[in-house]
Amino acid sequence: DYELCEEWGHLYPVPREDLINLHREHLLHLLEMGDMEKALQLLQRIEDPGVCLAISEQSLDQHLNLAASHFLADYLTAHFYSSLTTARRNEIQALYIGSKVLLTLPELSRGNYFHLSSRPLLMLEQLLMNMKVDWVAVAVQRLHQLLAGQEIGFTVGDIDNLLSKYAEKALNFPFTLKEKRS
């Protein structure tokens, strides 16, 4: 049905907003089905870059599954980096990096942290609070690799500060230990 509507749009004038809605719904359908190849082909068929940017951004804001979010964040940074505002660029790159960090977690646990995929530092903090130290070690290593030479609103120093803060809290005892006397 989407392809028929797309053909119809080539034959008859369709308002820009309706065209954006059609392509966005088609893209969301393809991403939900996990067909990234057809999703990429759809985006490449759209001739107007402004329409393509609007469709990609609106689809990303739908907070789809991990693979779809990763795909859209990657597509937007690869094709529309200079068209995005600095704040939006940082947001999209944070989502991309957050999705990469999520992929380092065990598959069964990813759903518990997916809502934090656009906020990697908060995800790291949540892992620390949940005492997932092994996962944090892998996530921090991945973050160090991903942040090399990038500016996305936080730095490796922010990660180190977060780790220091929680290390200090782990060693902080709210009471004094008393010796037992016989």
GROMACS .gro file of N, CA and C in nm:
model
  546
    1ASP      N    1   0.082  -0.120   0.000
    1ASP     CA    2   0.000   0.000   0.000
    1ASP      C    3   0.087   0.126   0.000
    2TYR      N    4   0.198   0.121   0.075
    2TYR     CA    5   0.286   0.238   0.080
    2TYR      C    6   0.344   0.267  -0.058
    3GLU      N    7   0.385   0.161  -0.128
    3GLU     CA    8   0.445   0.181  -0.259
    3GLU      C    9   0.343   0.234  -0.359
    4LEU      N   10   0.218   0.189  -0.348
    4LEU     CA   11   0.112   0.240  -0.434
    4LEU      C   12   0.089   0.388  -0.408
    5CYS      N   13   0.087   0.425  -0.281
    5CYS     CA   14   0.071   0.567  -0.245
    5CYS      C   15   0.190   0.649  -0.296
    6GLU      N   16   0.307   0.592  -0.289
    6GLU     CA   17   0.426   0.663  -0.337
    6GLU      C   18   0.416   0.685  -0.488
    7GLU      N   19   0.372   0.585  -0.562
    7GLU     CA   20   0.353   0.600  -0.707
    7GLU      C   21   0.247   0.705  -0.737
    8TRP      N   22   0.140   0.705  -0.660
    8TRP     CA   23   0.034   0.804  -0.675
    8TRP      C   24   0.090   0.944  -0.655
    9GLY      N   25   0.179   0.959  -0.558
    9GLY     CA   26   0.241   1.087  -0.531
    9GLY      C   27   0.327   1.137  -0.645
   10HIS      N   28   0.381   1.045  -0.726
   10HIS     CA   29   0.459   1.086  -0.843
   10HIS      C   30   0.369   1.132  -0.958
   11LEU      N   31   0.247   1.079  -0.961
   11LEU     CA   32   0.155   1.111  -1.071
   11LEU      C   33   0.071   1.236  -1.045
   12TYR      N   34   0.038   1.260  -0.920
   12TYR     CA   35  -0.050   1.371  -0.885
   12TYR      C   36   0.015   1.455  -0.776
   13PRO      N   37  -0.015   1.583  -0.775
   13PRO     CA   38   0.044   1.670  -0.671
   13PRO      C   39  -0.012   1.633  -0.532
   14VAL      N   40   0.079   1.610  -0.441
   14VAL     CA   41   0.043   1.576  -0.304
   14VAL      C   42   0.103   1.683  -0.213
   15PRO      N   43   0.025   1.736  -0.119
   15PRO     CA   44   0.083   1.836  -0.028
   15PRO      C   45   0.207   1.782   0.044
   16ARG      N   46   0.302   1.871   0.068
   16ARG     CA   47   0.431   1.833   0.128
   16ARG      C   48   0.412   1.758   0.260
   17GLU      N   49   0.325   1.807   0.347
   17GLU     CA   50   0.302   1.743   0.477
   17GLU      C   51   0.248   1.601   0.462
   18ASP      N   52   0.158   1.582   0.364
   18ASP     CA   53   0.103   1.447   0.341
   18ASP      C   54   0.212   1.354   0.289
   19LEU      N   55   0.300   1.408   0.205
   19LEU     CA   56   0.411   1.329   0.152
   19LEU      C   57   0.507   1.289   0.265
   20ILE      N   58   0.534   1.383   0.355
   20ILE     CA   59   0.620   1.355   0.470
   20ILE      C   60   0.556   1.247   0.557
   21ASN      N   61   0.427   1.261   0.584
   21ASN     CA   62   0.356   1.162   0.666
   21ASN      C   63   0.358   1.024   0.602
   22LEU      N   64   0.335   1.018   0.472
   22LEU     CA   65   0.335   0.890   0.400
   22LEU      C   66   0.471   0.823   0.411
   23HIS      N   67   0.576   0.897   0.378
   23HIS     CA   68   0.711   0.838   0.383
   23HIS      C   69   0.752   0.802   0.525
   24ARG      N   70   0.713   0.885   0.622
   24ARG     CA   71   0.747   0.855   0.762
   24ARG      C   72   0.680   0.725   0.807
   25GLU      N   73   0.552   0.710   0.776
   25GLU     CA   74   0.481   0.587   0.814
   25GLU      C   75   0.540   0.465   0.745
   26HIS      N   76   0.578   0.482   0.618
   26HIS     CA   77   0.641   0.372   0.544
   26HIS      C   78   0.775   0.337   0.607
   27LEU      N   79   0.854   0.439   0.639
   27LEU     CA   80   0.984   0.416   0.701
   27LEU      C   81   0.968   0.348   0.837
   28LEU      N   82   0.874   0.395   0.918
   28LEU     CA   83   0.851   0.334   1.049
   28LEU      C   84   0.809   0.188   1.035
   29HIS      N   85   0.727   0.160   0.936
   29HIS     CA   86   0.685   0.021   0.910
   29HIS      C   87   0.805  -0.066   0.875
   30LEU      N   88   0.891  -0.017   0.786
   30LEU     CA   89   1.009  -0.094   0.746
   30LEU      C   90   1.104  -0.115   0.865
   31LEU      N   91   1.120  -0.013   0.947
   31LEU     CA   92   1.210  -0.024   1.062
   31LEU      C   93   1.154  -0.120   1.167
   32GLU      N   94   1.022  -0.118   1.187
   32GLU     CA   95   0.961  -0.212   1.281
   32GLU      C   96   0.976  -0.356   1.232
   33MET      N   97   0.974  -0.374   1.100
   33MET     CA   98   0.992  -0.507   1.042
   33MET      C   99   1.139  -0.549   1.043
   34GLY      N  100   1.228  -0.455   1.071
   34GLY     CA  101   1.371  -0.484   1.076
   34GLY      C  102   1.438  -0.484   0.940
   35ASP      N  103   1.372  -0.430   0.839
   35ASP     CA  104   1.426  -0.428   0.703
   35ASP      C  105   1.502  -0.297   0.679
   36MET      N  106   1.625  -0.292   0.728
   36MET     CA  107   1.705  -0.170   0.718
   36MET      C  108   1.746  -0.140   0.573
   37GLU      N  109   1.763  -0.244   0.494
   37GLU     CA  110   1.802  -0.225   0.354
   37GLU      C  111   1.693  -0.151   0.277
   38LYS      N  112   1.567  -0.193   0.292
   38LYS     CA  113   1.457  -0.125   0.224
   38LYS      C  114   1.435   0.014   0.282
   39ALA      N  115   1.460   0.030   0.412
   39ALA     CA  116   1.448   0.162   0.473
   39ALA      C  117   1.550   0.258   0.411
   40LEU      N  118   1.671   0.211   0.393
   40LEU     CA  119   1.775   0.293   0.331
   40LEU      C  120   1.738   0.325   0.186
   41GLN      N  121   1.685   0.228   0.114
   41GLN     CA  122   1.643   0.251  -0.025
   41GLN      C  123   1.532   0.356  -0.031
   42LEU      N  124   1.439   0.349   0.063
   42LEU     CA  125   1.331   0.447   0.068
   42LEU      C  126   1.388   0.587   0.088
   43LEU      N  127   1.477   0.602   0.184
   43LEU     CA  128   1.536   0.733   0.210
   43LEU      C  129   1.615   0.785   0.090
   44GLN      N  130   1.680   0.695   0.018
   44GLN     CA  131   1.758   0.735  -0.099
   44GLN      C  132   1.669   0.775  -0.217
   45ARG      N  133   1.546   0.721  -0.221
   45ARG     CA  134   1.452   0.755  -0.329
   45ARG      C  135   1.393   0.895  -0.313
   46ILE      N  136   1.394   0.947  -0.195
   46ILE     CA  137   1.333   1.079  -0.170
   46ILE      C  138   1.426   1.185  -0.226
   47GLU      N  139   1.374   1.261  -0.321
   47GLU     CA  140   1.458   1.357  -0.394
   47GLU      C  141   1.483   1.485  -0.316
   48ASP      N  142   1.385   1.531  -0.240
   48ASP     CA  143   1.397   1.657  -0.167
   48ASP      C  144   1.469   1.633  -0.035
   49PRO      N  145   1.590   1.691  -0.017
   49PRO     CA  146   1.664   1.668   0.108
   49PRO      C  147   1.591   1.719   0.232
   50GLY      N  148   1.514   1.826   0.219
   50GLY     CA  149   1.438   1.879   0.332
   50GLY      C  150   1.332   1.781   0.380
   51VAL      N  151   1.266   1.715   0.284
   51VAL     CA  152   1.165   1.614   0.317
   51VAL      C  153   1.233   1.494   0.383
   52CYS      N  154   1.344   1.453   0.328
   52CYS     CA  155   1.418   1.338   0.382
   52CYS      C  156   1.464   1.366   0.525
   53LEU      N  157   1.514   1.487   0.549
   53LEU     CA  158   1.557   1.525   0.684
   53LEU      C  159   1.439   1.525   0.781
   54ALA      N  160   1.327   1.581   0.739
   54ALA     CA  161   1.208   1.586   0.824
   54ALA      C  162   1.159   1.445   0.858
   55ILE      N  163   1.157   1.358   0.760
   55ILE     CA  164   1.111   1.220   0.780
   55ILE      C  165   1.204   1.147   0.877
   56SER      N  166   1.333   1.162   0.856
   56SER     CA  167   1.431   1.093   0.941
   56SER      C  168   1.424   1.143   1.085
   57GLU      N  169   1.415   1.275   1.103
   57GLU     CA  170   1.409   1.330   1.239
   57GLU      C  171   1.280   1.291   1.309
   58GLN      N  172   1.168   1.301   1.240
   58GLN     CA  173   1.040   1.264   1.301
   58GLN      C  174   1.037   1.116   1.338
   59SER      N  175   1.095   1.034   1.254
   59SER     CA  176   1.099   0.889   1.282
   59SER      C  177   1.188   0.861   1.402
   60LEU      N  178   1.299   0.931   1.412
   60LEU     CA  179   1.390   0.912   1.525
   60LEU      C  180   1.321   0.950   1.656
   61ASP      N  181   1.239   1.054   1.652
   61ASP     CA  182   1.170   1.100   1.772
   61ASP      C  183   1.059   1.003   1.818
   62GLN      N  184   1.030   0.902   1.738
   62GLN     CA  185   0.928   0.803   1.775
   62GLN      C  186   0.981   0.702   1.877
   63HIS      N  187   1.110   0.704   1.905
   63HIS     CA  188   1.174   0.613   2.002
   63HIS      C  189   1.141   0.467   1.971
   64LEU      N  190   1.186   0.426   1.855
   64LEU     CA  191   1.164   0.289   1.810
   64LEU      C  192   1.256   0.194   1.885
   65ASN      N  193   1.274   0.078   1.832
   65ASN     CA  194   1.363  -0.020   1.895
   65ASN      C  195   1.509   0.023   1.878
   66LEU      N  196   1.596  -0.051   1.941
   66LEU     CA  197   1.738  -0.017   1.944
   66LEU      C  198   1.798  -0.011   1.804
   67ALA      N  199   1.772  -0.111   1.722
   67ALA     CA  200   1.830  -0.115   1.588
   67ALA      C  201   1.782   0.001   1.502
   68ALA      N  202   1.653   0.034   1.512
   68ALA     CA  203   1.597   0.144   1.432
   68ALA      C  204   1.654   0.278   1.477
   69SER      N  205   1.664   0.299   1.607
   69SER     CA  206   1.721   0.425   1.658
   69SER      C  207   1.866   0.440   1.614
   70HIS      N  208   1.939   0.331   1.622
   70HIS     CA  209   2.080   0.332   1.581
   70HIS      C  210   2.092   0.364   1.432
   71PHE      N  211   2.009   0.300   1.351
   71PHE     CA  212   2.009   0.322   1.207
   71PHE      C  213   1.980   0.468   1.173
   72LEU      N  214   1.875   0.524   1.233
   72LEU     CA  215   1.836   0.662   1.203
   72LEU      C  216   1.939   0.763   1.252
   73ALA      N  217   1.993   0.740   1.370
   73ALA     CA  218   2.096   0.831   1.421
   73ALA      C  219   2.219   0.829   1.331
   74ASP      N  220   2.257   0.711   1.287
   74ASP     CA  221   2.370   0.698   1.197
   74ASP      C  222   2.342   0.766   1.063
   75TYR      N  223   2.222   0.747   1.010
   75TYR     CA  224   2.184   0.806   0.881
   75TYR      C  225   2.183   0.959   0.890
   76LEU      N  226   2.126   1.011   0.996
   76LEU     CA  227   2.119   1.157   1.011
   76LEU      C  228   2.257   1.220   1.024
   77THR      N  229   2.345   1.159   1.102
   77THR     CA  230   2.478   1.217   1.117
   77THR      C  231   2.560   1.202   0.988
   78ALA      N  232   2.537   1.096   0.915
   78ALA     CA  233   2.612   1.075   0.791
   78ALA      C  234   2.567   1.168   0.679
   79HIS      N  235   2.436   1.197   0.670
   79HIS     CA  236   2.384   1.270   0.556
   79HIS      C  237   2.343   1.415   0.585
   80PHE      N  238   2.313   1.447   0.709
   80PHE     CA  239   2.260   1.580   0.740
   80PHE      C  240   2.334   1.649   0.853
   81TYR      N  241   2.457   1.611   0.878
   81TYR     CA  242   2.533   1.665   0.991
   81TYR      C  243   2.536   1.817   0.989
   82SER      N  244   2.565   1.877   0.875
   82SER     CA  245   2.579   2.023   0.867
   82SER      C  246   2.443   2.094   0.870
   83SER      N  247   2.335   2.022   0.843
   83SER     CA  248   2.201   2.083   0.844
   83SER      C  249   2.140   2.088   0.983
   84LEU      N  250   2.198   2.017   1.077
   84LEU     CA  251   2.142   2.009   1.212
   84LEU      C  252   2.199   2.117   1.302
   85THR      N  253   2.118   2.162   1.396
   85THR     CA  254   2.169   2.256   1.495
   85THR      C  255   2.267   2.183   1.586
   86THR      N  256   2.350   2.257   1.656
   86THR     CA  257   2.448   2.195   1.745
   86THR      C  258   2.380   2.112   1.852
   87ALA      N  259   2.272   2.166   1.909
   87ALA     CA  260   2.200   2.092   2.014
   87ALA      C  261   2.141   1.963   1.960
   88ARG      N  262   2.080   1.970   1.842
   88ARG     CA  263   2.020   1.850   1.782
   88ARG      C  264   2.129   1.750   1.743
   89ARG      N  265   2.240   1.800   1.692
   89ARG     CA  266   2.353   1.714   1.656
   89ARG      C  267   2.403   1.638   1.779
   90ASN      N  268   2.420   1.710   1.891
   90ASN     CA  269   2.464   1.646   2.016
   90ASN      C  270   2.363   1.543   2.063
   91GLU      N  271   2.235   1.575   2.050
   91GLU     CA  272   2.130   1.482   2.091
   91GLU      C  273   2.134   1.353   2.008
   92ILE      N  274   2.149   1.369   1.879
   92ILE     CA  275   2.152   1.252   1.789
   92ILE      C  276   2.278   1.170   1.812
   93GLN      N  277   2.391   1.237   1.830
   93GLN     CA  278   2.515   1.164   1.855
   93GLN      C  279   2.510   1.094   1.991
   94ALA      N  280   2.447   1.156   2.090
   94ALA     CA  281   2.432   1.091   2.220
   94ALA      C  282   2.345   0.966   2.207
   95LEU      N  283   2.240   0.974   2.125
   95LEU     CA  284   2.155   0.857   2.102
   95LEU      C  285   2.234   0.747   2.030
   96TYR      N  286   2.314   0.785   1.934
   96TYR     CA  287   2.396   0.689   1.861
   96TYR      C  288   2.494   0.620   1.957
   97ILE      N  289   2.561   0.700   2.039
   97ILE     CA  290   2.658   0.645   2.134
   97ILE      C  291   2.586   0.562   2.240
   98GLY      N  292   2.471   0.611   2.287
   98GLY     CA  293   2.393   0.535   2.384
   98GLY      C  294   2.348   0.400   2.330
   99SER      N  295   2.312   0.396   2.203
   99SER     CA  296   2.272   0.268   2.144
   99SER      C  297   2.392   0.175   2.132
  100LYS      N  298   2.509   0.230   2.105
  100LYS     CA  299   2.630   0.148   2.101
  100LYS      C  300   2.662   0.092   2.240
  101VAL      N  301   2.643   0.173   2.344
  101VAL     CA  302   2.666   0.127   2.481
  101VAL      C  303   2.565   0.019   2.517
  102LEU      N  304   2.440   0.038   2.476
  102LEU     CA  305   2.337  -0.063   2.503
  102LEU      C  306   2.375  -0.198   2.443
  103LEU      N  307   2.438  -0.194   2.328
  103LEU     CA  308   2.478  -0.319   2.262
  103LEU      C  309   2.586  -0.393   2.339
  104THR      N  310   2.656  -0.325   2.431
  104THR     CA  311   2.757  -0.393   2.512
  104THR      C  312   2.694  -0.468   2.629
  105LEU      N  313   2.568  -0.437   2.661
  105LEU     CA  314   2.499  -0.503   2.772
  105LEU      C  315   2.445  -0.638   2.728
  106PRO      N  316   2.423  -0.729   2.823
  106PRO     CA  317   2.360  -0.856   2.787
  106PRO      C  318   2.224  -0.832   2.723
  107GLU      N  319   2.192  -0.910   2.622
  107GLU     CA  320   2.071  -0.887   2.542
  107GLU      C  321   1.943  -0.883   2.626
  108LEU      N  322   1.933  -0.968   2.725
  108LEU     CA  323   1.812  -0.972   2.806
  108LEU      C  324   1.795  -0.848   2.894
  109SER      N  325   1.902  -0.777   2.919
  109SER     CA  326   1.896  -0.658   3.006
  109SER      C  327   1.883  -0.528   2.929
  110ARG      N  328   1.896  -0.530   2.800
  110ARG     CA  329   1.893  -0.407   2.721
  110ARG      C  330   1.760  -0.333   2.736
  111GLY      N  331   1.652  -0.406   2.744
  111GLY     CA  332   1.520  -0.343   2.756
  111GLY      C  333   1.507  -0.258   2.881
  112ASN      N  334   1.577  -0.297   2.988
  112ASN     CA  335   1.570  -0.222   3.113
  112ASN      C  336   1.638  -0.086   3.103
  113TYR      N  337   1.728  -0.071   3.008
  113TYR     CA  338   1.805   0.054   2.997
  113TYR      C  339   1.778   0.128   2.866
  114PHE      N  340   1.690   0.075   2.782
  114PHE     CA  341   1.663   0.135   2.651
  114PHE      C  342   1.613   0.279   2.664
  115HIS      N  343   1.531   0.306   2.765
  115HIS     CA  344   1.476   0.441   2.781
  115HIS      C  345   1.586   0.544   2.810
  116LEU      N  346   1.705   0.498   2.843
  116LEU     CA  347   1.818   0.588   2.870
  116LEU      C  348   1.915   0.596   2.753
  117SER      N  349   1.877   0.539   2.639
  117SER     CA  350   1.971   0.533   2.526
  117SER      C  351   2.014   0.670   2.475
  118SER      N  352   1.931   0.771   2.493
  118SER     CA  353   1.971   0.905   2.447
  118SER      C  354   2.050   0.981   2.553
  119ARG      N  355   2.072   0.917   2.669
  119ARG     CA  356   2.147   0.980   2.777
  119ARG      C  357   2.250   0.882   2.832
  120PRO      N  358   2.361   0.863   2.760
  120PRO     CA  359   2.460   0.763   2.799
  120PRO      C  360   2.517   0.780   2.940
  121LEU      N  361   2.538   0.904   2.983
  121LEU     CA  362   2.591   0.925   3.119
  121LEU      C  363   2.491   0.879   3.224
  122LEU      N  364   2.365   0.907   3.202
  122LEU     CA  365   2.261   0.864   3.296
  122LEU      C  366   2.249   0.711   3.296
  123MET      N  367   2.267   0.651   3.178
  123MET     CA  368   2.265   0.504   3.170
  123MET      C  369   2.381   0.446   3.251
  124LEU      N  370   2.496   0.507   3.238
  124LEU     CA  371   2.613   0.463   3.314
  124LEU      C  372   2.588   0.477   3.464
  125GLU      N  373   2.529   0.588   3.503
  125GLU     CA  374   2.497   0.609   3.645
  125GLU      C  375   2.397   0.505   3.695
  126GLN      N  376   2.298   0.473   3.614
  126GLN     CA  377   2.199   0.372   3.652
  126GLN      C  378   2.265   0.236   3.668
  127LEU      N  379   2.357   0.204   3.580
  127LEU     CA  380   2.430   0.077   3.593
  127LEU      C  381   2.510   0.074   3.723
  128LEU      N  382   2.571   0.187   3.756
  128LEU     CA  383   2.648   0.195   3.881
  128LEU      C  384   2.556   0.178   4.002
  129MET      N  385   2.440   0.243   3.999
  129MET     CA  386   2.348   0.231   4.112
  129MET      C  387   2.291   0.090   4.124
  130ASN      N  388   2.282   0.020   4.012
  130ASN     CA  389   2.233  -0.118   4.014
  130ASN      C  390   2.344  -0.219   4.040
  131MET      N  391   2.465  -0.167   4.071
  131MET     CA  392   2.578  -0.251   4.107
  131MET      C  393   2.621  -0.346   3.993
  132LYS      N  394   2.607  -0.301   3.871
  132LYS     CA  395   2.648  -0.378   3.754
  132LYS      C  396   2.788  -0.336   3.713
  133VAL      N  397   2.884  -0.360   3.801
  133VAL     CA  398   3.020  -0.311   3.785
  133VAL      C  399   3.087  -0.371   3.660
  134ASP      N  400   3.064  -0.498   3.633
  134ASP     CA  401   3.124  -0.560   3.515
  134ASP      C  402   3.071  -0.496   3.387
  135TRP      N  403   2.942  -0.467   3.387
  135TRP     CA  404   2.881  -0.403   3.270
  135TRP      C  405   2.934  -0.261   3.254
  136VAL      N  406   2.953  -0.193   3.367
  136VAL     CA  407   3.006  -0.057   3.363
  136VAL      C  408   3.146  -0.056   3.303
  137ALA      N  409   3.227  -0.154   3.340
  137ALA     CA  410   3.364  -0.160   3.288
  137ALA      C  411   3.363  -0.171   3.136
  138VAL      N  412   3.278  -0.256   3.083
  138VAL     CA  413   3.269  -0.272   2.937
  138VAL      C  414   3.212  -0.146   2.873
  139ALA      N  415   3.109  -0.088   2.936
  139ALA     CA  416   3.045   0.033   2.883
  139ALA      C  417   3.144   0.150   2.880
  140VAL      N  418   3.221   0.165   2.987
  140VAL     CA  419   3.318   0.275   2.994
  140VAL      C  420   3.426   0.258   2.886
  141GLN      N  421   3.470   0.136   2.868
  141GLN     CA  422   3.570   0.110   2.764
  141GLN      C  423   3.513   0.147   2.627
  142ARG      N  424   3.389   0.111   2.602
  142ARG     CA  425   3.323   0.142   2.475
  142ARG      C  426   3.306   0.294   2.459
  143LEU      N  427   3.267   0.361   2.567
  143LEU     CA  428   3.251   0.506   2.562
  143LEU      C  429   3.382   0.576   2.532
  144HIS      N  430   3.490   0.530   2.591
  144HIS     CA  431   3.621   0.590   2.564
  144HIS      C  432   3.656   0.577   2.415
  145GLN      N  433   3.623   0.462   2.355
  145GLN     CA  434   3.650   0.443   2.212
  145GLN      C  435   3.563   0.537   2.127
  146LEU      N  436   3.436   0.549   2.164
  146LEU     CA  437   3.342   0.627   2.084
  146LEU      C  438   3.363   0.778   2.097
  147LEU      N  439   3.410   0.823   2.212
  147LEU     CA  440   3.426   0.966   2.235
  147LEU      C  441   3.557   1.022   2.183
  148ALA      N  442   3.645   0.937   2.137
  148ALA     CA  443   3.775   0.983   2.087
  148ALA      C  444   3.753   1.081   1.971
  149GLY      N  445   3.786   1.207   1.996
  149GLY     CA  446   3.779   1.309   1.893
  149GLY      C  447   3.639   1.360   1.863
  150GLN      N  448   3.539   1.328   1.945
  150GLN     CA  449   3.403   1.376   1.921
  150GLN      C  450   3.359   1.468   2.034
  151GLU      N  451   3.271   1.559   2.000
  151GLU     CA  452   3.213   1.647   2.100
  151GLU      C  453   3.062   1.631   2.094
  152ILE      N  454   3.004   1.576   2.200
  152ILE     CA  455   2.860   1.550   2.199
  152ILE      C  456   2.789   1.600   2.324
  153GLY      N  457   2.849   1.691   2.392
  153GLY     CA  458   2.785   1.744   2.511
  153GLY      C  459   2.842   1.690   2.641
  154PHE      N  460   2.920   1.585   2.633
  154PHE     CA  461   2.993   1.536   2.749
  154PHE      C  462   3.124   1.476   2.703
  155THR      N  463   3.218   1.467   2.796
  155THR     CA  464   3.353   1.423   2.761
  155THR      C  465   3.395   1.303   2.844
  156VAL      N  466   3.512   1.253   2.815
  156VAL     CA  467   3.570   1.143   2.893
  156VAL      C  468   3.590   1.189   3.038
  157GLY      N  469   3.620   1.317   3.057
  157GLY     CA  470   3.636   1.372   3.191
  157GLY      C  471   3.507   1.363   3.272
  158ASP      N  472   3.393   1.384   3.205
  158ASP     CA  473   3.263   1.371   3.274
  158ASP      C  474   3.240   1.227   3.319
  159ILE      N  475   3.282   1.133   3.238
  159ILE     CA  476   3.269   0.991   3.274
  159ILE      C  477   3.358   0.961   3.394
  160ASP      N  478   3.480   1.011   3.390
  160ASP     CA  479   3.573   0.989   3.501
  160ASP      C  480   3.521   1.052   3.631
  161ASN      N  481   3.462   1.171   3.621
  161ASN     CA  482   3.404   1.236   3.738
  161ASN      C  483   3.290   1.154   3.797
  162LEU      N  484   3.205   1.099   3.711
  162LEU     CA  485   3.095   1.015   3.756
  162LEU      C  486   3.146   0.891   3.828
  163LEU      N  487   3.247   0.828   3.770
  163LEU     CA  488   3.305   0.708   3.832
  163LEU      C  489   3.370   0.742   3.965
  164SER      N  490   3.438   0.856   3.972
  164SER     CA  491   3.501   0.898   4.098
  164SER      C  492   3.397   0.924   4.205
  165LYS      N  493   3.288   0.987   4.166
  165LYS     CA  494   3.181   1.018   4.261
  165LYS      C  495   3.124   0.890   4.323
  166TYR      N  496   3.099   0.789   4.239
  166TYR     CA  497   3.043   0.665   4.291
  166TYR      C  498   3.146   0.581   4.365
  167ALA      N  499   3.271   0.592   4.326
  167ALA     CA  500   3.377   0.522   4.400
  167ALA      C  501   3.388   0.581   4.540
  168GLU      N  502   3.378   0.713   4.549
  168GLU     CA  503   3.383   0.780   4.679
  168GLU      C  504   3.263   0.738   4.766
  169LYS      N  505   3.145   0.731   4.705
  169LYS     CA  506   3.026   0.690   4.780
  169LYS      C  507   3.036   0.546   4.827
  170ALA      N  508   3.101   0.463   4.749
  170ALA     CA  509   3.115   0.322   4.786
  170ALA      C  510   3.205   0.306   4.908
  171LEU      N  511   3.296   0.399   4.927
  171LEU     CA  512   3.388   0.392   5.040
  171LEU      C  513   3.344   0.476   5.159
  172ASN      N  514   3.234   0.546   5.146
  172ASN     CA  515   3.185   0.633   5.252
  172ASN      C  516   3.096   0.553   5.348
  173PHE      N  517   3.136   0.545   5.473
  173PHE     CA  518   3.057   0.474   5.575
  173PHE      C  519   2.985   0.578   5.661
  174PRO      N  520   2.853   0.567   5.673
  174PRO     CA  521   2.779   0.668   5.747
  174PRO      C  522   2.792   0.654   5.900
  175PHE      N  523   2.857   0.553   5.947
  175PHE     CA  524   2.873   0.534   6.092
  175PHE      C  525   3.015   0.488   6.119
  176THR      N  526   3.054   0.499   6.244
  176THR     CA  527   3.190   0.456   6.279
  176THR      C  528   3.184   0.314   6.332
  177LEU      N  529   3.286   0.242   6.305
  177LEU     CA  530   3.294   0.105   6.353
  177LEU      C  531   3.350   0.107   6.496
  178LYS      N  532   3.287   0.033   6.584
  178LYS     CA  533   3.334   0.026   6.723
  178LYS      C  534   3.396  -0.110   6.746
  179GLU      N  535   3.498  -0.107   6.826
  179GLU     CA  536   3.563  -0.235   6.862
  179GLU      C  537   3.480  -0.305   6.967
  180LYS      N  538   3.476  -0.435   6.956
  180LYS     CA  539   3.409  -0.514   7.061
  180LYS      C  540   3.507  -0.532   7.177
  181ARG      N  541   3.459  -0.506   7.293
  181ARG     CA  542   3.544  -0.526   7.411
  181ARG      C  543   3.487  -0.637   7.496
  182SER      N  544   3.574  -0.717   7.546
  182SER     CA  545   3.528  -0.827   7.629
  182SER      C  546   3.514  -0.784   7.775
   0.00000   0.00000   0.00000
